[in-house]
Short mmCIF file of C-alpha atoms and ligand atoms in Angstrom, two decimals:
data_model
loop_
_atom_site.label_atom_id
_atom_site.label_comp_id
_atom_site.label_asym_id
_atom_site.label_seq_id
_atom_site.Cartn_x
_atom_site.Cartn_y
_atom_site.Cartn_z
CA MET A 1 48.43 6.42 -30.52
CA SER A 2 45.89 4.29 -32.53
CA GLU A 3 43.34 4.77 -35.09
CA LEU A 4 40.51 5.35 -32.74
CA SER A 5 42.73 7.79 -30.69
CA ASP A 6 43.38 9.71 -33.90
CA LEU A 7 39.90 9.70 -34.95
CA ASP A 8 38.87 10.83 -31.31
CA ARG A 9 41.30 13.78 -31.94
CA ARG A 10 39.62 14.81 -35.06
CA VAL A 11 35.74 14.58 -34.07
CA LEU A 12 35.48 14.92 -30.34
CA TRP A 13 35.26 17.53 -27.45
CA HIS A 14 35.56 15.83 -23.92
CA PRO A 15 34.25 17.34 -20.59
CA PHE A 16 36.51 19.16 -18.37
CA THR A 17 39.25 18.56 -20.47
CA GLN A 18 41.60 20.65 -22.22
CA GLN A 19 41.96 19.40 -25.48
CA ALA A 20 45.31 21.21 -26.30
CA GLU A 21 47.00 18.90 -23.75
CA TRP A 22 45.31 15.66 -23.76
CA THR A 23 46.39 12.31 -25.09
CA PRO A 24 43.07 9.98 -25.52
CA LEU A 25 43.12 6.49 -23.43
CA VAL A 26 40.45 4.37 -25.15
CA ILE A 27 38.83 2.07 -22.81
CA ALA A 28 37.47 -1.22 -24.60
CA GLY A 29 36.32 -3.25 -21.92
CA GLY A 30 35.55 -3.74 -18.02
CA ASP A 31 35.83 -6.86 -15.88
CA GLY A 32 35.05 -6.47 -11.98
CA SER A 33 37.17 -3.74 -10.77
CA PHE A 34 38.98 -3.25 -13.79
CA LEU A 35 38.66 -0.98 -16.68
CA ILE A 36 40.66 -2.53 -19.96
CA ASP A 37 42.03 -0.69 -22.72
CA GLU A 38 42.10 -1.23 -26.48
CA HIS A 39 45.81 -2.73 -26.13
CA GLY A 40 44.30 -5.09 -23.66
CA LYS A 41 46.34 -3.43 -20.67
CA ARG A 42 44.27 -3.37 -17.40
CA TYR A 43 43.73 -0.69 -14.86
CA ILE A 44 41.59 -0.31 -11.38
CA ASP A 45 38.83 1.68 -11.94
CA GLY A 46 40.26 3.69 -9.00
CA VAL A 47 37.18 6.48 -9.31
CA SER A 48 34.43 4.05 -10.44
CA SER A 49 34.19 5.72 -13.78
CA LEU A 50 33.27 8.96 -12.01
CA TRP A 51 31.83 7.89 -9.01
CA CYS A 52 29.01 5.77 -10.41
CA ASN A 53 30.12 2.37 -10.88
CA VAL A 54 28.96 0.16 -7.59
CA HIS A 55 29.17 -3.61 -8.18
CA GLY A 56 32.29 -3.59 -10.87
CA HIS A 57 31.94 -3.82 -14.41
CA ARG A 58 29.86 -6.82 -16.26
CA HIS A 59 28.15 -8.04 -13.12
CA PRO A 60 26.27 -10.87 -14.36
CA ALA A 61 22.91 -10.03 -12.65
CA LEU A 62 22.91 -6.67 -13.99
CA ASP A 63 23.98 -7.81 -17.64
CA ARG A 64 21.02 -10.40 -17.11
CA ALA A 65 18.40 -7.50 -16.13
CA LEU A 66 19.65 -5.46 -18.83
CA ALA A 67 19.30 -7.80 -21.41
CA ASP A 68 15.86 -9.26 -20.06
CA GLN A 69 14.46 -5.76 -20.14
CA ALA A 70 15.97 -5.18 -23.90
CA SER A 71 14.04 -8.04 -25.25
CA LYS A 72 10.66 -6.53 -23.76
CA LEU A 73 11.36 -2.74 -24.04
CA ALA A 74 13.99 -0.30 -24.26
CA HIS A 75 12.12 2.79 -24.05
CA SER A 76 8.66 4.53 -23.54
CA THR A 77 7.94 7.83 -22.63
CA PHE A 78 7.03 8.62 -18.67
CA LEU A 79 5.12 11.51 -19.74
CA GLY A 80 1.42 10.20 -19.84
CA LEU A 81 2.52 6.51 -19.86
CA THR A 82 3.96 4.33 -17.32
CA HIS A 83 5.94 0.74 -17.02
CA GLU A 84 6.76 -1.77 -14.83
CA PRO A 85 10.65 -1.17 -14.22
CA GLY A 86 9.90 2.31 -13.46
CA ILE A 87 7.14 1.45 -10.94
CA ARG A 88 8.83 -1.24 -9.18
CA LEU A 89 12.04 0.93 -8.92
CA ALA A 90 10.15 3.64 -7.14
CA ALA A 91 8.70 1.46 -4.50
CA ALA A 92 12.14 -0.16 -3.91
CA LEU A 93 13.88 3.20 -3.28
CA ILE A 94 10.96 3.98 -1.32
CA ASP A 95 11.35 1.26 1.01
CA VAL A 96 15.34 1.90 1.22
CA ALA A 97 15.08 5.59 1.61
CA PRO A 98 14.37 7.65 4.88
CA LYS A 99 10.99 7.23 6.35
CA GLY A 100 8.79 10.23 5.23
CA LEU A 101 10.04 10.27 1.60
CA THR A 102 7.08 8.74 -0.46
CA ARG A 103 7.49 10.18 -4.00
CA VAL A 104 9.81 9.77 -6.97
CA PHE A 105 10.42 11.80 -9.45
CA TYR A 106 12.80 10.71 -12.18
CA SER A 107 15.31 12.18 -14.30
CA ASP A 108 18.59 11.22 -16.25
CA SER A 109 21.70 12.90 -14.03
CA GLY A 110 22.46 14.32 -10.90
CA SER A 111 22.26 17.92 -12.19
CA THR A 112 18.86 17.28 -13.20
CA ALA A 113 17.93 15.69 -9.74
CA VAL A 114 18.96 18.87 -8.18
CA GLU A 115 17.37 21.17 -10.72
CA ILE A 116 13.86 18.95 -10.12
CA ALA A 117 14.38 19.34 -6.13
CA LEU A 118 15.27 23.23 -6.67
CA LYS A 119 12.18 23.98 -8.96
CA GLN A 120 9.90 21.76 -6.98
CA SER A 121 10.61 23.23 -3.90
CA PHE A 122 10.39 27.18 -5.56
CA GLN A 123 6.90 26.07 -6.80
CA TYR A 124 5.73 24.43 -3.80
CA TRP A 125 6.08 27.64 -1.89
CA GLN A 126 4.43 29.33 -4.83
CA LEU A 127 1.68 26.93 -4.64
CA ARG A 128 1.39 27.56 -0.91
CA GLY A 129 1.05 31.04 -1.21
CA ARG A 130 4.34 32.06 0.24
CA SER A 131 5.55 33.58 -3.22
CA ALA A 132 8.46 35.74 -1.64
CA LYS A 133 10.22 32.46 -1.04
CA GLN A 134 12.54 32.43 -3.72
CA LYS A 135 15.93 32.10 -2.59
CA PHE A 136 18.43 28.89 -1.87
CA VAL A 137 21.19 28.47 0.44
CA ARG A 138 24.08 26.54 0.00
CA LEU A 139 27.61 26.00 1.29
CA GLY A 140 30.70 27.19 0.50
CA ASP A 141 32.63 25.13 -2.21
CA ALA A 142 29.31 23.39 -3.06
CA TYR A 143 29.07 21.33 -5.96
CA HIS A 144 25.57 20.08 -7.24
CA GLY A 145 26.36 19.77 -10.98
CA ASP A 146 26.77 21.86 -14.32
CA THR A 147 23.26 22.73 -15.51
CA LEU A 148 22.67 26.33 -14.91
CA GLY A 149 20.13 25.93 -11.88
CA ALA A 150 22.56 23.55 -10.23
CA VAL A 151 25.47 25.81 -10.70
CA GLY A 152 23.42 28.64 -9.38
CA VAL A 153 23.86 26.65 -5.83
CA GLY A 154 27.48 25.71 -6.66
CA GLY A 155 30.44 27.37 -5.21
CA ILE A 156 33.43 25.95 -6.95
CA ASP A 157 34.61 29.06 -8.60
CA LEU A 158 37.09 27.64 -10.98
CA PHE A 159 34.37 25.24 -12.59
CA HIS A 160 31.50 28.25 -12.56
CA ARG A 161 32.99 31.67 -12.31
CA VAL A 162 32.55 32.14 -16.12
CA PHE A 163 29.00 31.65 -16.00
CA GLY A 164 28.27 34.23 -13.22
CA PRO A 165 26.20 36.59 -15.17
CA LEU A 166 23.84 33.72 -16.35
CA LEU A 167 23.09 32.16 -12.62
CA VAL A 168 20.41 32.48 -10.26
CA GLN A 169 22.17 33.87 -7.17
CA SER A 170 22.61 31.82 -4.03
CA ILE A 171 23.16 32.69 -0.44
CA ALA A 172 26.45 30.91 0.67
CA ILE A 173 27.25 29.95 4.18
CA PRO A 174 30.96 28.65 4.96
CA SER A 175 31.51 24.81 4.49
CA PRO A 176 31.60 23.18 8.12
CA SER A 177 35.07 23.10 9.32
CA GLY A 178 36.83 22.49 12.91
CA SER A 179 35.39 19.91 15.45
CA ASP A 180 31.61 20.97 15.19
CA GLY A 181 30.98 23.35 12.42
CA ALA A 182 29.66 25.85 14.77
CA ALA A 183 30.60 28.84 12.97
CA SER A 184 28.95 27.29 9.79
CA LEU A 185 25.75 26.71 11.74
CA GLU A 186 25.63 30.35 13.30
CA GLN A 187 25.81 31.79 10.05
CA LEU A 188 22.95 29.60 8.86
CA GLU A 189 20.63 30.58 11.67
CA ARG A 190 21.45 34.24 11.37
CA GLU A 191 20.26 33.51 7.41
CA LEU A 192 17.39 31.91 8.52
CA SER A 193 16.62 34.05 11.43
CA ASN A 194 16.54 37.10 9.37
CA ARG A 195 15.05 36.31 5.79
CA ALA A 196 13.30 32.69 6.24
CA TYR A 197 10.60 34.53 4.74
CA GLU A 198 12.39 34.94 1.51
CA ILE A 199 14.40 31.44 1.30
CA ALA A 200 12.90 28.45 -0.24
CA ALA A 201 15.46 25.70 0.99
CA LEU A 202 19.05 24.87 1.94
CA VAL A 203 20.86 22.37 -0.41
CA VAL A 204 23.86 20.13 0.97
CA GLU A 205 25.83 17.43 0.19
CA PRO A 206 25.44 15.32 3.50
CA LEU A 207 28.72 14.30 5.45
CA VAL A 208 31.24 15.03 2.44
CA GLN A 209 31.54 17.43 -0.08
CA GLY A 210 33.08 15.53 -2.94
CA ALA A 211 34.01 17.91 -5.83
CA ALA A 212 35.25 20.23 -3.37
CA GLY A 213 37.94 17.84 -2.64
CA MET A 214 36.54 15.21 -0.07
CA LEU A 215 35.82 17.86 2.66
CA VAL A 216 34.15 15.74 5.30
CA HIS A 217 31.70 17.49 7.89
CA PRO A 218 32.01 17.38 11.44
CA SER A 219 29.73 14.93 12.88
CA GLY A 220 26.23 16.40 13.68
CA PHE A 221 26.43 19.14 11.38
CA LEU A 222 23.70 17.79 8.80
CA GLY A 223 21.43 16.79 12.04
CA LYS A 224 21.42 20.36 13.11
CA ALA A 225 21.42 21.98 9.95
CA ALA A 226 18.07 19.98 9.28
CA GLU A 227 17.02 21.13 12.86
CA LEU A 228 17.16 24.85 11.53
CA CYS A 229 15.35 24.25 8.27
CA ARG A 230 12.53 22.59 10.28
CA HIS A 231 12.33 25.61 12.76
CA TYR A 232 12.24 28.08 10.18
CA SER A 233 10.36 26.47 7.47
CA VAL A 234 12.86 26.25 5.13
CA HIS A 235 13.15 22.95 2.97
CA LEU A 236 16.00 20.99 2.95
CA ILE A 237 17.64 19.38 -0.06
CA VAL A 238 20.08 16.43 0.40
CA ASP A 239 22.25 16.16 -2.57
CA GLU A 240 22.97 11.99 -2.30
CA VAL A 241 24.38 12.00 -6.17
CA ALA A 242 27.67 11.09 -4.75
CA THR A 243 27.01 9.74 -1.23
CA GLY A 244 24.14 7.53 -2.03
CA PHE A 245 23.82 3.91 -2.55
CA GLY A 246 26.23 2.99 0.18
CA ARG A 247 29.25 4.97 -0.76
CA THR A 248 29.54 6.45 2.56
CA GLY A 249 28.86 2.95 4.36
CA THR A 250 25.26 2.91 4.87
CA MET A 251 22.56 3.22 2.09
CA PHE A 252 22.25 6.87 2.18
CA ALA A 253 24.58 9.47 3.89
CA CYS A 254 21.69 11.24 5.57
CA GLU A 255 20.70 8.12 7.55
CA GLN A 256 23.76 8.56 9.62
CA GLU A 257 22.48 11.58 11.26
CA ASP A 258 18.78 10.61 11.30
CA VAL A 259 17.69 13.05 8.90
CA THR A 260 14.85 12.80 6.66
CA PRO A 261 15.22 16.03 4.16
CA ASP A 262 12.14 17.26 2.10
CA PHE A 263 14.03 16.25 -1.13
CA LEU A 264 16.63 13.40 -1.70
CA CYS A 265 18.60 13.74 -5.01
CA LEU A 266 20.22 10.45 -6.18
CA ALA A 267 21.81 9.48 -9.47
CA LYS A 268 25.01 8.30 -10.41
CA GLY A 269 24.93 4.34 -8.27
CA ILE A 270 21.34 4.23 -8.86
CA ALA A 271 21.24 2.10 -12.09
CA ALA A 272 24.87 0.68 -10.80
CA GLY A 273 26.97 2.78 -13.08
CA TYR A 274 25.55 1.24 -16.11
CA LEU A 275 23.23 3.74 -17.67
CA PRO A 276 21.79 7.25 -17.15
CA LEU A 277 19.25 7.44 -14.32
CA ALA A 278 18.23 9.97 -11.76
CA ALA A 279 15.33 10.45 -9.02
CA THR A 280 14.24 13.04 -6.87
CA LEU A 281 12.41 11.89 -3.79
CA SER A 282 10.02 14.00 -2.05
CA THR A 283 7.32 13.96 0.88
CA GLU A 284 3.52 13.56 0.38
CA GLU A 285 3.21 17.21 1.78
CA ILE A 286 4.99 18.44 -0.85
CA TYR A 287 3.51 16.09 -3.83
CA SER A 288 -0.07 17.17 -2.55
CA ALA A 289 0.53 20.61 -3.07
CA PHE A 290 1.21 20.41 -6.81
CA LEU A 291 -2.71 18.44 -6.97
CA GLY A 292 -5.46 19.93 -8.35
CA LYS A 293 -7.73 19.90 -11.51
CA ARG A 294 -5.66 20.02 -14.96
CA THR A 295 -6.81 23.06 -15.70
CA ASP A 296 -5.53 24.64 -12.39
CA LEU A 297 -2.12 24.61 -13.85
CA ARG A 298 -0.59 23.29 -10.38
CA HIS A 299 1.33 20.37 -11.76
CA PHE A 300 4.94 20.36 -12.37
CA PHE A 301 6.13 21.22 -15.57
CA HIS A 302 9.37 19.43 -16.13
CA GLY A 303 10.37 16.33 -17.51
CA HIS A 304 12.94 14.91 -20.03
CA THR A 305 12.62 12.71 -23.20
CA PHE A 306 14.45 9.51 -21.41
CA THR A 307 12.98 9.93 -17.96
CA ALA A 308 12.59 6.53 -16.35
CA ASN A 309 14.21 5.12 -19.04
CA PRO A 310 12.88 1.02 -18.70
CA LEU A 311 16.53 -0.23 -19.13
CA ALA A 312 17.95 2.13 -16.64
CA CYS A 313 15.25 1.06 -14.08
CA ALA A 314 15.64 -2.52 -14.37
CA VAL A 315 19.32 -2.75 -13.76
CA GLY A 316 18.42 -0.04 -10.90
CA LEU A 317 16.27 -2.58 -9.60
CA ALA A 318 18.73 -5.41 -9.76
CA SER A 319 21.24 -3.51 -8.30
CA LEU A 320 19.50 -2.33 -5.51
CA ASP A 321 18.93 -6.00 -4.28
CA LEU A 322 22.88 -6.84 -5.01
CA LEU A 323 23.67 -4.02 -2.98
CA GLN A 324 21.57 -5.13 0.21
CA ARG A 325 22.60 -8.54 -0.22
CA GLU A 326 26.27 -8.66 -0.89
CA THR A 327 27.99 -5.16 -1.80
CA LEU A 328 26.94 -3.03 0.89
CA PRO A 329 28.32 -5.42 3.53
CA ASN A 330 31.45 -5.98 1.51
CA ALA A 331 32.06 -1.93 1.21
CA GLN A 332 31.52 -1.86 4.90
CA ARG A 333 34.42 -4.27 5.32
CA GLN A 334 36.55 -2.27 2.80
CA ILE A 335 36.16 0.72 4.63
CA HIS A 336 38.63 -0.57 7.20
CA ALA A 337 40.87 -1.45 4.75
CA MET A 338 40.75 1.92 3.00
CA THR A 339 41.73 3.38 6.18
CA ALA A 340 44.46 1.27 6.92
CA ALA A 341 45.93 1.84 3.39
CA LEU A 342 45.68 5.73 3.44
CA SER A 343 47.46 5.57 6.87
CA HIS A 344 50.30 4.54 4.67
CA ILE A 345 49.77 7.06 2.16
CA ALA A 346 49.42 9.94 4.85
CA ARG A 347 53.08 9.19 5.95
CA LEU A 348 54.47 9.99 2.59
CA PRO A 349 56.46 13.14 1.89
CA GLY A 350 54.54 15.74 0.15
CA VAL A 351 51.30 14.39 1.46
CA ARG A 352 49.44 17.24 3.27
CA ASP A 353 46.35 15.47 4.54
CA VAL A 354 44.16 12.35 3.97
CA ARG A 355 40.37 12.33 4.33
CA GLN A 356 38.24 9.67 4.04
CA CYS A 357 34.21 9.06 4.44
CA GLY A 358 33.13 5.53 3.87
CA LEU A 359 34.72 4.23 0.50
CA MET A 360 35.40 7.84 -0.48
CA ALA A 361 38.96 9.46 0.26
CA GLY A 362 41.05 12.31 -0.87
CA ILE A 363 44.78 12.61 -0.67
CA GLU A 364 45.87 16.47 -0.49
CA LEU A 365 49.53 17.29 -1.99
CA ALA A 366 51.25 19.78 -0.39
CA PRO A 367 51.10 22.78 -3.54
CA MET A 368 54.18 23.24 -5.32
CA GLU A 369 54.75 26.69 -7.65
CA GLY A 370 54.09 25.90 -11.24
CA ARG A 371 53.29 22.34 -10.85
CA ALA A 372 49.81 20.89 -11.09
CA LEU A 373 50.72 17.86 -9.04
CA GLY A 374 47.24 16.29 -8.80
CA VAL A 375 47.27 15.86 -12.57
CA GLU A 376 50.84 14.53 -12.72
CA VAL A 377 50.13 11.78 -10.07
CA CYS A 378 46.89 10.72 -12.14
CA ASP A 379 49.24 10.70 -15.34
CA ARG A 380 51.97 8.55 -13.84
CA ILE A 381 49.44 5.86 -12.07
CA ARG A 382 48.26 4.72 -15.34
CA SER A 383 51.86 3.12 -15.86
CA HIS A 384 50.86 1.16 -12.57
CA GLY A 385 47.39 -0.15 -13.96
CA VAL A 386 45.34 2.36 -12.00
CA ILE A 387 42.94 5.02 -13.36
CA LEU A 388 42.58 7.93 -10.95
CA ARG A 389 41.39 11.69 -11.39
CA ASN A 390 42.29 14.43 -9.35
CA LEU A 391 40.46 17.37 -8.17
CA GLY A 392 43.09 20.32 -8.09
CA ASP A 393 45.95 19.01 -5.71
CA VAL A 394 43.67 16.21 -4.21
CA VAL A 395 43.77 12.83 -5.67
CA VAL A 396 40.57 11.23 -5.26
CA TRP A 397 40.03 7.36 -4.24
CA MET A 398 36.43 6.12 -4.90
CA PRO A 399 36.87 2.42 -6.05
CA PRO A 400 33.79 0.37 -6.82
CA LEU A 401 31.98 -0.65 -3.54
CA SER A 402 32.69 -4.58 -4.56
CA ILE A 403 36.44 -4.17 -4.66
CA SER A 404 38.53 -6.34 -2.91
CA THR A 405 41.33 -5.97 -0.12
CA PRO A 406 44.36 -7.25 -2.17
CA GLU A 407 42.79 -4.75 -4.93
CA LEU A 408 42.86 -1.73 -2.71
CA GLN A 409 46.40 -2.98 -1.47
CA ARG A 410 47.23 -2.65 -4.84
CA LEU A 411 45.71 0.80 -5.29
CA GLU A 412 47.79 1.78 -2.36
CA THR A 413 50.93 0.38 -3.78
CA ALA A 414 50.41 2.16 -7.07
CA THR A 415 49.35 5.38 -5.42
CA SER A 416 52.56 5.63 -3.44
CA ALA A 417 54.77 4.87 -6.43
CA ALA A 418 53.05 7.39 -8.40
CA ILE A 419 53.13 10.11 -5.88
CA GLY A 420 57.15 9.17 -5.03
CA GLU A 421 57.80 9.37 -8.58
CA THR A 422 56.36 12.77 -9.22
CA LEU A 423 57.93 14.49 -6.38
CA GLY A 424 61.18 12.73 -7.67
C1 PLP B 501 27.26 15.88 -5.18
C2 PLP B 501 26.79 15.89 -6.83
N1 PLP B 501 25.96 16.39 -7.39
C3 PLP B 501 25.44 16.69 -8.61
C4 PLP B 501 26.61 15.90 -9.17
C5 PLP B 501 26.44 16.06 -10.79
O1 PLP B 501 26.00 14.79 -11.42
P1 PLP B 501 25.88 14.72 -13.14
O2 PLP B 501 27.36 14.67 -13.57
O3 PLP B 501 25.33 12.91 -12.96
O4 PLP B 501 25.20 15.49 -13.54
C6 PLP B 501 27.64 15.56 -9.25
C7 PLP B 501 28.64 15.19 -10.12
O5 PLP B 501 29.80 14.59 -9.45
C8 PLP B 501 27.99 15.32 -7.40
O6 PLP B 501 29.00 14.77 -7.06
#
């Protein structure tokens, strides 16, 4: 224990944390793929600081972009004003996004990016005179954030059960499983053919459902779901908060199935994991529905104080350039190194399944009565110089996209050791 961790215990309340059973670990620095604690111990950041770090910590190009912008302007509102980093980042996002997405609405977290898509879809249908279209369809075990609208389209009972009475109810279809997800698509088609008149949008995490435990979808599912949405005139909201910016091996996961959604939700890696920033991209057709005279009150009544923060946008712009030039090609190479490492982990006693999509992976442990094995492994692995976070019995690997092969091998060795020690 240190003076800082003592003070933390007296004054703080941490997210998703049972405070009664928690010991603080104070992080004092970062360096590439590593976090450094207050005593100087180095840990591989195996979950990219909650899935958002892209190029490692303290990248000189990003530090420079941040300092340059700070010397000009740290913040000015985007309500009624604009600024260069916000404008240039929006243009750069449109350049790399699936064709047809032409408008960027900024906010500051993954949850708000999803809330905005839900509200814009809802209002779009009102504005177009289809006022019965008020419901949302989601996948089982979906996760789209912790604000109330996002929780309403979520399906992780453990996180959200207690808030049930506060939520807008959504229509659940089972997460796709098996080789083609046919049962899930059939149910989606049934819902859409029966009640598209009252459905505004389908919300999905593309290719892989992260918080559900890295559930990888069968290939073709997203493309077929997109076709159904188009056929029945229901919006498709793709939540790339976790998968965006190279995580699955392409800039965006929906590229892999040639899908242009009506709304694309981005956050986490958008500003490289340096600062809070998010964006909801949409099409000209959606945007144009909100146009009119001021007095028509058709505009979108939503905005946050720190929407399009200039520091975050400047880092986001530098990050996008770095990603295209260096970090995405590295990630594409390291996907194979991760597959090799996971094949060793899969053979360990006590490991039930491993699942991978790009540089996202879940190692599912066979459950044991009365044990919280995921947490135990993540606690133990710290002594091996790695930070990980579990999702129930699933231990997650989500390193920075800039990670090297030797660092991945170190992650594998430490994970094997921690699993062995936990299962004893
Ligand atoms: C797919 C997805 N959507 C939304 C969110 C919420 O993002 P935030 O924590 O920035 O609100 C997350 C966070 O993990 C996520 O994985």
